[in-house]
């Protein structure tokens, strides 16, 4: 790009990014980089009603050598928009609090700042008169010059005479001249300075198209009808100083004023003044001494012999924690952990915190870092700039919400918030919005969007080819515009969501650090920044992550306890042969982490035989090792097919236990420390580069440093290359060993429960859906293969949850029935607890289900067990008999009807004339009503469609290279980013699950068939290696006749 | 008592492929764009596993070769009308049961064997390229069910024993509210026979009066009265020449007769003509066609003929006509009182005649009322066809457009090509057909662009002042070409 570079002379002080949500068309990073290209020394970002993009903008600008000025456009109650710029920290805090006040007062859609709010928060802020939406130009547009004058005076009273600038912009549009002359007159009359700004809406001209599209989306219209709403030209891009001077040749002082004003704006986001809450320690204690006391108390129960290595490590950690001033932080997290323990909320620290003996002693983490020889520096080192990261896994659902609400309670609405999750335009949403914007037919839009069925599967075809596949003719006049817009819009922010568990808290007022707003979920407040933004700016985040499996484990243990065969989780042995056997045969459906197709394909090869093998299994099926091609070397070495290679003799202690293959981040850090003599601080720099997924440049810099250091130490070139490759593989997806150990603990517990407490485990799994890799239908089928028996949903016997009847039997709960409300079920259970239901009529009048719910319950057979009247003299009711009765009109307000009902309580209603449901009808009704069946698998009834298809259970007998057909219900489609476009499809039949792999070309050809059909038959070549069978698909056919089956879980 | 229901099978498909008969041999589907569901399929598409009711994406998944067409809504309406017209020649008692169905009461007709009678109907429809099926039975509902049980091989069904006929029919053969259909599906009732096996009173108690009607229909005992319609009368006269006339005289002679006959028919039913459609089939198979809006709808033959006569004065055909067709579009005569401040045309017919002459001289596309388009493109407008006697269209909703300021611009239409010399990147000298001179002052550039999602346009405008009071002009530059757009009135 031929870009003019020049010195200062102009600072752009009014720019909006795509974080103005449909009012700006470029990422903040793009604006910063473009400003650097154009030689602008500084740039002010004023997004609409928020500081959403400020951290990213700040980081990108710093990297690009441009000063980032913070500001925002504030929507006022009269609809006008006032841009303000931050002058100092007080101004920043005022702006953040002002936005928070408006956001928490208003609704998600409309939260204006009140004019009366401004005086309270004006200190430290500079106000511009605004563009066409500004209060001054709106008054001028009405022809109301006195109002413009009065508004300017009002702003001057609020922000002070040196805090208001009359803003003029030139976009090469007619009418600007007269308007700007009026603004100049106003500035002269009020003796306020004139300020030239660009009113930037995009970094480069190409952003105009996106802006026009966004305008259409905002106004719910399309480009053909938007007319004058669209831009007149493409002149809202960043311009160099020379261009601005030429544009304002008659008003040079307005351009020079931008530089002067920028000089007054002495604030940077690195000066937020954030402080973590202090922990209230007992009198006479400092936070350091108190942490030491509670740590040692905890350590005594963790370590029977509290001396030697253990004591040394604890002292070393405590000293560093005190030196870095983190003692208060540890105490706060300890406090949260205590709250969870006291309130019966299962909790486990994850991530690198598990490398800390202090965390282990405080009961925050569950794995012993000393016994496992974990690297403390991975968690904390002297060179650490940010706060350490302690993430807590909690049971998802109500229990986690209780912990979150406790933090809100303790720190207040303005002191704690969830971090944001920026929802961006992705394949399907972008296709739909762009299609509507371009006024394409709904049908064509639906077809384009359907290319993204099952999640945004990565696409291997070029976009135009894809669109053509969806029936978008290449010669269509709008194909080019569609493709251009798609490429530009994908990845731009769409709206703000909330992170699943990240919470930030602050000593004093969090709303002075980052604007807060209401989340959609009641009772939640969300910050305008995501977790990375918060971390980058030094705001400490505590992740309270909801793990479905934690809920399952806690529920399983509670069920066991209730049934008199309770077990202490910490006492579960880690050397149970039955558990290893289960893993070795990849019988892992429902288990934590190791139930995916890829994990199941690895388990029979890895053959876990000790707990550490489970740790490796967790870590090895990750994008890092897969991309780094580390899986096969590890498995080959383990199987003795190749010798272990520790790269260099010095690395033997580091890599020996993973047979020379670096699988964990700690190993990478240790390699750097051993081979390149990196200090703890340098290792920390390497860690941040590895986890800093926004900067490849940063990674490259650290790699150069590492390489040079190794070369200086005369490490052989071959070893350097291998080490560099290993580090690069981990750049994005590295897994700390401690994290793997924490997760392996959960894996082990879930596996042990599946083997030894299977009824409780499966009941808990079903009660915590949706979660994991498989649908309830597949879980039930797996449980049945393990000898469990399921009893159907019944209004007579079922609770809301699935319950364990005996060691081998589970009663399905009413929570499994779709469309039945929990309050209605609760009412019924209450009635039932008073007195069992005597008959259908008795049940009917004593419960509050509506007709649709009654139909649903009858359809799935839940009403069948209701007792027939004693004189019925006929066999028990079938589903249709109840469906017949459900339609009987009984008006509870009709006294006669009530009386009849009471009588019917004793007398049997006449039998229905309907035939019982056939088996296929029952199966369909089951899937429709509960998503699963405890009857035969639908494939039993459909097998005749493909009589030659192999059953999943028979596949181990298939010869490698043989051509066979498999058929079944599609339960999973997966197109991992690491698989180079290959798609994995899992088919379930009556005997188990078979897997097929589909090449990219075949997938693209049959994309709609593969992603749209619920039953498929796949013919292909068998790949049968080391007890893992996979079919390489050649032809794929739909079933001519289909039944309802389980829903598929699709991943990418 | 007998009724006959005529059905256009594959209605949506027949309409969509009316002018593409060869496409019946392709895997093709018709999609209803409002529901985004497939509503018509060729046999090849059905063989490939595509089903009615699928989404287009599902259909395309079954066969990537599937061609998908939208519904031809206009043609569907036309097919419905043709069926009614032909049916109207069979019976005076007609019901337009659905767009693809019409039911005839056959009372008073001597049918002989009803099946033979119905089979004889088919060629009449084939003559106008329509596939039709017929059902004959004792009640309208039964004849409807009869036609639903026809097949391509057996396009006629005559019901002789209603109970035996009805029992095996699927429940889907009758119209039924979705809620009732769902309950019956839950009950395992799939046929009409299955429904009638249930007690009528129990059905009524449980599912209400609509289900009762359904039961009666399934039992063949429903009696309903046809909602009679009259086929739309078509006011049209045609004539095919035995020779190719070489002057307008014979045409005008015939036209006069046509006009007299049509106006007589219109007057007979109390209607007037609001438009005329003149069609002249030409010797190469093509046709010349022209529609005339009547400014003030009338049945006055003089007025109508004068419009045609005026048109013929300027009509020049490259090819000889081989026929003549004139269609009058009827409407009810309406008398309206002018509003207080609204001035009506003194003689709308004369005005229309003048407009017609102008159109003949300048071309249809060059006569009308200009309307500015809501776009930033300068002077972008459309010509709306002249409207007579209709209130002016409502003004477009106000958009955020600033008030025009400055001097009025007199536009040159078309703009004048010009040569402009630049001095320091600004226009310095202007030369064009009408004006030439040194530019002493400029304002601009003003940049405008738009429609980037299609062909796109982009222009740069300048306001310039020529030396010596030579005037103020607006220049534009698009694609490197300069033009003088107009001059400012001082």
GROMACS .gro file of N, CA and C in nm, chain A residues 17-133:
model
  351
   17UNK      N    1  -1.604   0.314   1.585
   17UNK     CA    2  -1.567   0.181   1.535
   17UNK      C    3  -1.692   0.095   1.527
   18UNK      N    4  -1.672  -0.029   1.486
   18UNK     CA    5  -1.786  -0.121   1.478
   18UNK      C    6  -1.842  -0.152   1.616
   19UNK      N    7  -1.770  -0.111   1.722
   19UNK     CA    8  -1.823  -0.127   1.857
   19UNK      C    9  -1.929  -0.022   1.889
   20UNK      N   10  -1.961   0.061   1.790
   20UNK     CA   11  -2.080   0.146   1.804
   20UNK      C   12  -2.203   0.068   1.758
   21UNK      N   13  -2.184  -0.057   1.731
   21UNK     CA   14  -2.291  -0.151   1.695
   21UNK      C   15  -2.385  -0.094   1.588
   22UNK      N   16  -2.349  -0.123   1.464
   22UNK     CA   17  -2.423  -0.084   1.343
   22UNK      C   18  -2.407   0.065   1.309
   23UNK      N   19  -2.323   0.136   1.385
   23UNK     CA   20  -2.302   0.277   1.352
   23UNK      C   21  -2.157   0.305   1.314
   24UNK      N   22  -2.078   0.204   1.301
   24UNK     CA   23  -1.940   0.217   1.259
   24UNK      C   24  -1.903   0.088   1.190
   25UNK      N   25  -1.806   0.094   1.096
   25UNK     CA   26  -1.787  -0.023   1.010
   25UNK      C   27  -1.650  -0.087   1.020
   26UNK      N   28  -1.563  -0.038   1.109
   26UNK     CA   29  -1.428  -0.097   1.116
   26UNK      C   30  -1.398  -0.141   1.258
   27UNK      N   31  -1.314  -0.243   1.266
   27UNK     CA   32  -1.268  -0.285   1.397
   27UNK      C   33  -1.181  -0.174   1.455
   28UNK      N   34  -1.176  -0.161   1.587
   28UNK     CA   35  -1.088  -0.059   1.646
   28UNK      C   36  -0.943  -0.078   1.603
   29UNK      N   37  -0.903  -0.205   1.590
   29UNK     CA   38  -0.765  -0.233   1.549
   29UNK      C   39  -0.738  -0.177   1.410
   30UNK      N   40  -0.838  -0.189   1.322
   30UNK     CA   41  -0.819  -0.138   1.185
   30UNK      C   42  -0.801   0.012   1.188
   31UNK      N   43  -0.877   0.079   1.273
   31UNK     CA   44  -0.864   0.226   1.282
   31UNK      C   45  -0.724   0.262   1.332
   32UNK      N   46  -0.677   0.188   1.434
   32UNK     CA   47  -0.546   0.220   1.491
   32UNK      C   48  -0.435   0.197   1.388
   33UNK      N   49  -0.444   0.085   1.318
   33UNK     CA   50  -0.339   0.055   1.220
   33UNK      C   51  -0.342   0.155   1.105
   34UNK      N   52  -0.460   0.192   1.063
   34UNK     CA   53  -0.470   0.288   0.953
   34UNK      C   54  -0.417   0.425   0.997
   35UNK      N   55  -0.447   0.461   1.122
   35UNK     CA   56  -0.397   0.589   1.172
   35UNK      C   57  -0.244   0.588   1.170
   36UNK      N   58  -0.187   0.473   1.206
   36UNK     CA   59  -0.041   0.464   1.205
   36UNK      C   60   0.011   0.474   1.062
   37UNK      N   61  -0.055   0.407   0.969
   37UNK     CA   62  -0.013   0.414   0.829
   37UNK      C   63  -0.015   0.557   0.777
   38UNK      N   64  -0.116   0.631   0.822
   38UNK     CA   65  -0.131   0.768   0.773
   38UNK      C   66  -0.045   0.867   0.850
   39UNK      N   67   0.025   0.818   0.951
   39UNK     CA   68   0.116   0.903   1.026
   39UNK      C   69   0.047   0.991   1.128
   40UNK      N   70  -0.075   0.958   1.165
   40UNK     CA   71  -0.143   1.037   1.268
   40UNK      C   72  -0.081   1.001   1.404
   41UNK      N   73  -0.044   1.102   1.484
   41UNK     CA   74   0.022   1.071   1.611
   41UNK      C   75  -0.074   1.016   1.716
   42UNK      N   76  -0.201   1.052   1.704
   42UNK     CA   77  -0.299   1.007   1.803
   42UNK      C   78  -0.436   1.001   1.736
   43UNK      N   79  -0.527   0.928   1.798
   43UNK     CA   80  -0.662   0.919   1.743
   43UNK      C   81  -0.759   0.896   1.859
   44UNK      N   82  -0.871   0.963   1.852
   44UNK     CA   83  -0.969   0.951   1.958
   44UNK      C   84  -1.086   0.864   1.914
   45UNK      N   85  -1.116   0.764   1.994
   45UNK     CA   86  -1.228   0.674   1.960
   45UNK      C   87  -1.349   0.712   2.045
   46UNK      N   88  -1.457   0.747   1.976
   46UNK     CA   89  -1.580   0.787   2.046
   46UNK      C   90  -1.693   0.696   2.003
   47UNK      N   91  -1.697   0.576   2.061
   47UNK     CA   92  -1.806   0.486   2.024
   47UNK      C   93  -1.934   0.528   2.093
   48UNK      N   94  -2.046   0.483   2.036
   48UNK     CA   95  -2.176   0.528   2.083
   48UNK      C   96  -2.211   0.464   2.218
   49UNK      N   97  -2.231   0.546   2.315
   49UNK     CA   98  -2.281   0.504   2.446
   49UNK      C   99  -2.199   0.395   2.513
   50UNK      N  100  -2.069   0.399   2.490
   50UNK     CA  101  -1.991   0.296   2.557
   50UNK      C  102  -1.843   0.306   2.527
   51UNK      N  103  -1.769   0.226   2.604
   51UNK     CA  104  -1.624   0.218   2.583
   51UNK      C  105  -1.591   0.075   2.539
   52UNK      N  106  -1.686   0.015   2.468
   52UNK     CA  107  -1.676  -0.127   2.431
   52UNK      C  108  -1.544  -0.160   2.360
   53UNK      N  109  -1.504  -0.074   2.268
   53UNK     CA  110  -1.387  -0.108   2.186
   53UNK      C  111  -1.259  -0.047   2.240
   54UNK      N  112  -1.268   0.030   2.349
   54UNK     CA  113  -1.152   0.107   2.395
   54UNK      C  114  -1.029   0.020   2.426
   55UNK      N  115  -1.042  -0.093   2.500
   55UNK     CA  116  -0.921  -0.170   2.531
   55UNK      C  117  -0.851  -0.225   2.407
   56UNK      N  118  -0.930  -0.277   2.314
   56UNK     CA  119  -0.869  -0.331   2.192
   56UNK      C  120  -0.800  -0.219   2.115
   57UNK      N  121  -0.868  -0.105   2.112
   57UNK     CA  122  -0.816   0.009   2.041
   57UNK      C  123  -0.685   0.055   2.105
   58UNK      N  124  -0.687   0.057   2.237
   58UNK     CA  125  -0.569   0.101   2.311
   58UNK      C  126  -0.452   0.006   2.283
   59UNK      N  127  -0.480  -0.126   2.288
   59UNK     CA  128  -0.373  -0.224   2.267
   59UNK      C  129  -0.317  -0.213   2.126
   60UNK      N  130  -0.408  -0.202   2.028
   60UNK     CA  131  -0.363  -0.196   1.889
   60UNK      C  132  -0.287  -0.066   1.863
   61UNK      N  133  -0.336   0.043   1.920
   61UNK     CA  134  -0.272   0.172   1.897
   61UNK      C  135  -0.132   0.171   1.959
   62UNK      N  136  -0.123   0.113   2.078
   62UNK     CA  137   0.009   0.108   2.144
   62UNK      C  138   0.107   0.028   2.060
   63UNK      N  139   0.058  -0.081   2.007
   63UNK     CA  140   0.143  -0.165   1.924
   63UNK      C  141   0.184  -0.092   1.796
   64UNK      N  142   0.090  -0.010   1.744
   64UNK     CA  143   0.117   0.060   1.617
   64UNK      C  144   0.190   0.192   1.639
   65UNK      N  145   0.214   0.228   1.764
   65UNK     CA  146   0.284   0.353   1.790
   65UNK      C  147   0.197   0.476   1.779
   66UNK      N  148   0.069   0.461   1.802
   66UNK     CA  149  -0.024   0.574   1.796
   66UNK      C  150  -0.083   0.591   1.936
   67UNK      N  151  -0.107   0.715   1.977
   67UNK     CA  152  -0.166   0.736   2.109
   67UNK      C  153  -0.318   0.722   2.100
   68UNK      N  154  -0.372   0.642   2.188
   68UNK     CA  155  -0.517   0.618   2.184
   68UNK      C  156  -0.586   0.714   2.281
   69UNK      N  157  -0.675   0.794   2.230
   69UNK     CA  158  -0.750   0.888   2.315
   69UNK      C  159  -0.887   0.828   2.339
   70UNK      N  160  -0.930   0.833   2.463
   70UNK     CA  161  -1.056   0.769   2.500
   70UNK      C  162  -1.170   0.871   2.495
   71UNK      N  163  -1.281   0.830   2.442
   71UNK     CA  164  -1.399   0.916   2.438
   71UNK      C  165  -1.522   0.832   2.411
   72UNK      N  166  -1.633   0.900   2.403
   72UNK     CA  167  -1.758   0.828   2.371
   72UNK      C  168  -1.860   0.928   2.317
   73UNK      N  169  -1.952   0.878   2.241
   73UNK     CA  170  -2.067   0.959   2.200
   73UNK      C  171  -2.181   0.924   2.296
   74UNK      N  172  -2.241   1.024   2.355
   74UNK     CA  173  -2.347   0.999   2.452
   74UNK      C  174  -2.482   1.035   2.392
   75UNK      N  175  -2.574   0.942   2.393
   75UNK     CA  176  -2.709   0.972   2.347
   75UNK      C  177  -2.782   1.042   2.461
   76UNK      N  178  -2.832   1.161   2.433
   76UNK     CA  179  -2.902   1.237   2.536
   76UNK      C  180  -3.051   1.211   2.528
   77UNK      N  181  -3.121   1.255   2.631
   77UNK     CA  182  -3.264   1.224   2.638
   77UNK      C  183  -3.345   1.286   2.525
   78UNK      N  184  -3.293   1.396   2.464
   78UNK     CA  185  -3.367   1.457   2.354
   78UNK      C  186  -3.331   1.393   2.220
   79UNK      N  187  -3.252   1.288   2.223
   79UNK     CA  188  -3.218   1.217   2.101
   79UNK      C  189  -3.090   1.267   2.037
   80UNK      N  190  -3.039   1.380   2.084
   80UNK     CA  191  -2.913   1.429   2.026
   80UNK      C  192  -2.796   1.349   2.082
   81UNK      N  193  -2.683   1.362   2.015
   81UNK     CA  194  -2.567   1.280   2.050
   81UNK      C  195  -2.448   1.371   2.076
   82UNK      N  196  -2.393   1.358   2.195
   82UNK     CA  197  -2.287   1.449   2.238
   82UNK      C  198  -2.155   1.373   2.249
   83UNK      N  199  -2.054   1.410   2.168
   83UNK     CA  200  -1.925   1.344   2.183
   83UNK      C  201  -1.846   1.405   2.299
   84UNK      N  202  -1.784   1.321   2.380
   84UNK     CA  203  -1.698   1.372   2.487
   84UNK      C  204  -1.564   1.298   2.481
   85UNK      N  205  -1.459   1.370   2.523
   85UNK     CA  206  -1.325   1.312   2.524
   85UNK      C  207  -1.272   1.317   2.667
   86UNK      N  208  -1.192   1.216   2.701
   86UNK     CA  209  -1.142   1.205   2.838
   86UNK      C  210  -1.012   1.283   2.851
   87UNK      N  211  -1.008   1.370   2.951
   87UNK     CA  212  -0.889   1.453   2.969
   87UNK      C  213  -0.792   1.391   3.070
   88UNK      N  214  -0.847   1.330   3.174
   88UNK     CA  215  -0.761   1.274   3.279
   88UNK      C  216  -0.835   1.158   3.347
   89UNK      N  217  -0.774   1.102   3.448
   89UNK     CA  218  -0.835   0.984   3.509
   89UNK      C  219  -0.972   1.016   3.570
   90UNK      N  220  -0.982   1.135   3.630
   90UNK     CA  221  -1.112   1.174   3.686
   90UNK      C  222  -1.217   1.175   3.575
   91UNK      N  223  -1.178   1.230   3.461
   91UNK     CA  224  -1.270   1.234   3.347
   91UNK      C  225  -1.310   1.095   3.303
   92UNK      N  226  -1.211   1.007   3.301
   92UNK     CA  227  -1.242   0.870   3.259
   92UNK      C  228  -1.342   0.806   3.356
   93UNK      N  229  -1.312   0.823   3.484
   93UNK     CA  230  -1.400   0.761   3.583
   93UNK      C  231  -1.540   0.822   3.578
   94UNK      N  232  -1.544   0.953   3.552
   94UNK     CA  233  -1.675   1.018   3.539
   94UNK      C  234  -1.751   0.965   3.418
   95UNK      N  235  -1.679   0.950   3.308
   95UNK     CA  236  -1.745   0.902   3.185
   95UNK      C  237  -1.798   0.761   3.207
   96UNK      N  238  -1.715   0.677   3.269
   96UNK     CA  239  -1.756   0.539   3.291
   96UNK      C  240  -1.878   0.535   3.384
   97UNK      N  241  -1.877   0.617   3.487
   97UNK     CA  242  -1.989   0.617   3.581
   97UNK      C  243  -2.115   0.678   3.519
   98UNK      N  244  -2.093   0.779   3.435
   98UNK     CA  245  -2.207   0.842   3.367
   98UNK      C  246  -2.277   0.742   3.275
   99UNK      N  247  -2.197   0.669   3.198
   99UNK     CA  248  -2.256   0.569   3.107
   99UNK      C  249  -2.326   0.461   3.190
  100UNK      N  250  -2.259   0.418   3.297
  100UNK     CA  251  -2.319   0.314   3.382
  100UNK      C  252  -2.454   0.362   3.437
  101UNK      N  253  -2.456   0.486   3.484
  101UNK     CA  254  -2.580   0.538   3.543
  101UNK      C  255  -2.694   0.531   3.441
  102UNK      N  256  -2.663   0.576   3.320
  102UNK     CA  257  -2.767   0.575   3.215
  102UNK      C  258  -2.807   0.432   3.180
  103UNK      N  259  -2.709   0.346   3.168
  103UNK     CA  260  -2.737   0.208   3.125
  103UNK      C  261  -2.818   0.132   3.231
  104UNK      N  262  -2.783   0.152   3.355
  104UNK     CA  263  -2.855   0.078   3.459
  104UNK      C  264  -2.994   0.137   3.484
  105UNK      N  265  -3.011   0.264   3.445
  105UNK     CA  266  -3.142   0.328   3.462
  105UNK      C  267  -3.237   0.290   3.349
  106UNK      N  268  -3.181   0.280   3.229
  106UNK     CA  269  -3.267   0.260   3.112
  106UNK      C  270  -3.291   0.114   3.081
  107UNK      N  271  -3.338   0.093   2.960
  107UNK     CA  272  -3.360  -0.045   2.915
  107UNK      C  273  -3.243  -0.083   2.826
  108UNK      N  274  -3.240  -0.208   2.783
  108UNK     CA  275  -3.131  -0.252   2.697
  108UNK      C  276  -3.133  -0.176   2.565
  109UNK      N  277  -3.251  -0.139   2.520
  109UNK     CA  278  -3.263  -0.071   2.391
  109UNK      C  279  -3.243   0.080   2.404
  110UNK      N  280  -3.292   0.138   2.514
  110UNK     CA  281  -3.292   0.283   2.526
  110UNK      C  282  -3.244   0.322   2.666
  111UNK      N  283  -3.127   0.383   2.668
  111UNK     CA  284  -3.071   0.423   2.799
  111UNK      C  285  -3.001   0.558   2.782
  112UNK      N  286  -3.078   0.664   2.762
  112UNK     CA  287  -3.013   0.793   2.736
  112UNK      C  288  -2.954   0.856   2.862
  113UNK      N  289  -2.854   0.937   2.838
  113UNK     CA  290  -2.798   1.019   2.946
  113UNK      C  291  -2.890   1.140   2.961
  114UNK      N  292  -2.920   1.178   3.083
  114UNK     CA  293  -3.003   1.297   3.103
  114UNK      C  294  -2.915   1.421   3.105
  115UNK      N  295  -2.967   1.529   3.051
  115UNK     CA  296  -2.894   1.656   3.054
  115UNK      C  297  -2.857   1.691   3.198
  116UNK      N  298  -2.948   1.657   3.290
  116UNK     CA  299  -2.923   1.692   3.430
  116UNK      C  300  -2.812   1.608   3.492
  117UNK      N  301  -2.778   1.493   3.427
  117UNK     CA  302  -2.669   1.410   3.478
  117UNK      C  303  -2.533   1.475   3.450
  118UNK      N  304  -2.527   1.555   3.344
  118UNK     CA  305  -2.397   1.600   3.295
  118UNK      C  306  -2.315   1.678   3.398
  119UNK      N  307  -2.374   1.776   3.468
  119UNK     CA  308  -2.290   1.855   3.560
  119UNK      C  309  -2.214   1.768   3.661
  120UNK      N  310  -2.281   1.664   3.711
  120UNK     CA  311  -2.219   1.580   3.814
  120UNK      C  312  -2.093   1.509   3.762
  121UNK      N  313  -2.095   1.477   3.633
  121UNK     CA  314  -1.986   1.394   3.579
  121UNK      C  315  -1.898   1.469   3.479
  122UNK      N  316  -1.911   1.600   3.472
  122UNK     CA  317  -1.842   1.674   3.364
  122UNK      C  318  -1.694   1.693   3.390
  123UNK      N  319  -1.653   1.685   3.515
  123UNK     CA  320  -1.513   1.715   3.544
  123UNK      C  321  -1.419   1.617   3.473
  124UNK      N  322  -1.320   1.676   3.408
  124UNK     CA  323  -1.222   1.592   3.339
  124UNK      C  324  -1.266   1.548   3.202
  125UNK      N  325  -1.379   1.598   3.157
  125UNK     CA  326  -1.426   1.563   3.023
  125UNK      C  327  -1.427   1.687   2.934
  126UNK      N  328  -1.396   1.666   2.808
  126UNK     CA  329  -1.404   1.771   2.707
  126UNK      C  330  -1.522   1.737   2.618
  127UNK      N  331  -1.602   1.836   2.585
  127UNK     CA  332  -1.719   1.807   2.504
  127UNK      C  333  -1.706   1.872   2.367
  128UNK      N  334  -1.742   1.799   2.265
  128UNK     CA  335  -1.745   1.854   2.128
  128UNK      C  336  -1.891   1.883   2.094
  129UNK      N  337  -1.909   1.974   2.000
  129UNK     CA  338  -2.049   2.012   1.970
  129UNK      C  339  -2.120   1.906   1.889
  130UNK      N  340  -2.044   1.812   1.830
  130UNK     CA  341  -2.107   1.699   1.763
  130UNK      C  342  -2.127   1.719   1.614
  131UNK      N  343  -2.165   1.609   1.550
  131UNK     CA  344  -2.187   1.613   1.406
  131UNK      C  345  -2.335   1.635   1.379
  132UNK      N  346  -2.385   1.578   1.268
  132UNK     CA  347  -2.525   1.603   1.231
  132UNK      C  348  -2.623   1.559   1.339
  133UNK      N  349  -2.582   1.464   1.422
  133UNK     CA  350  -2.671   1.419   1.530
  133UNK      C  351  -2.651   1.500   1.658
   0.00000   0.00000   0.00000
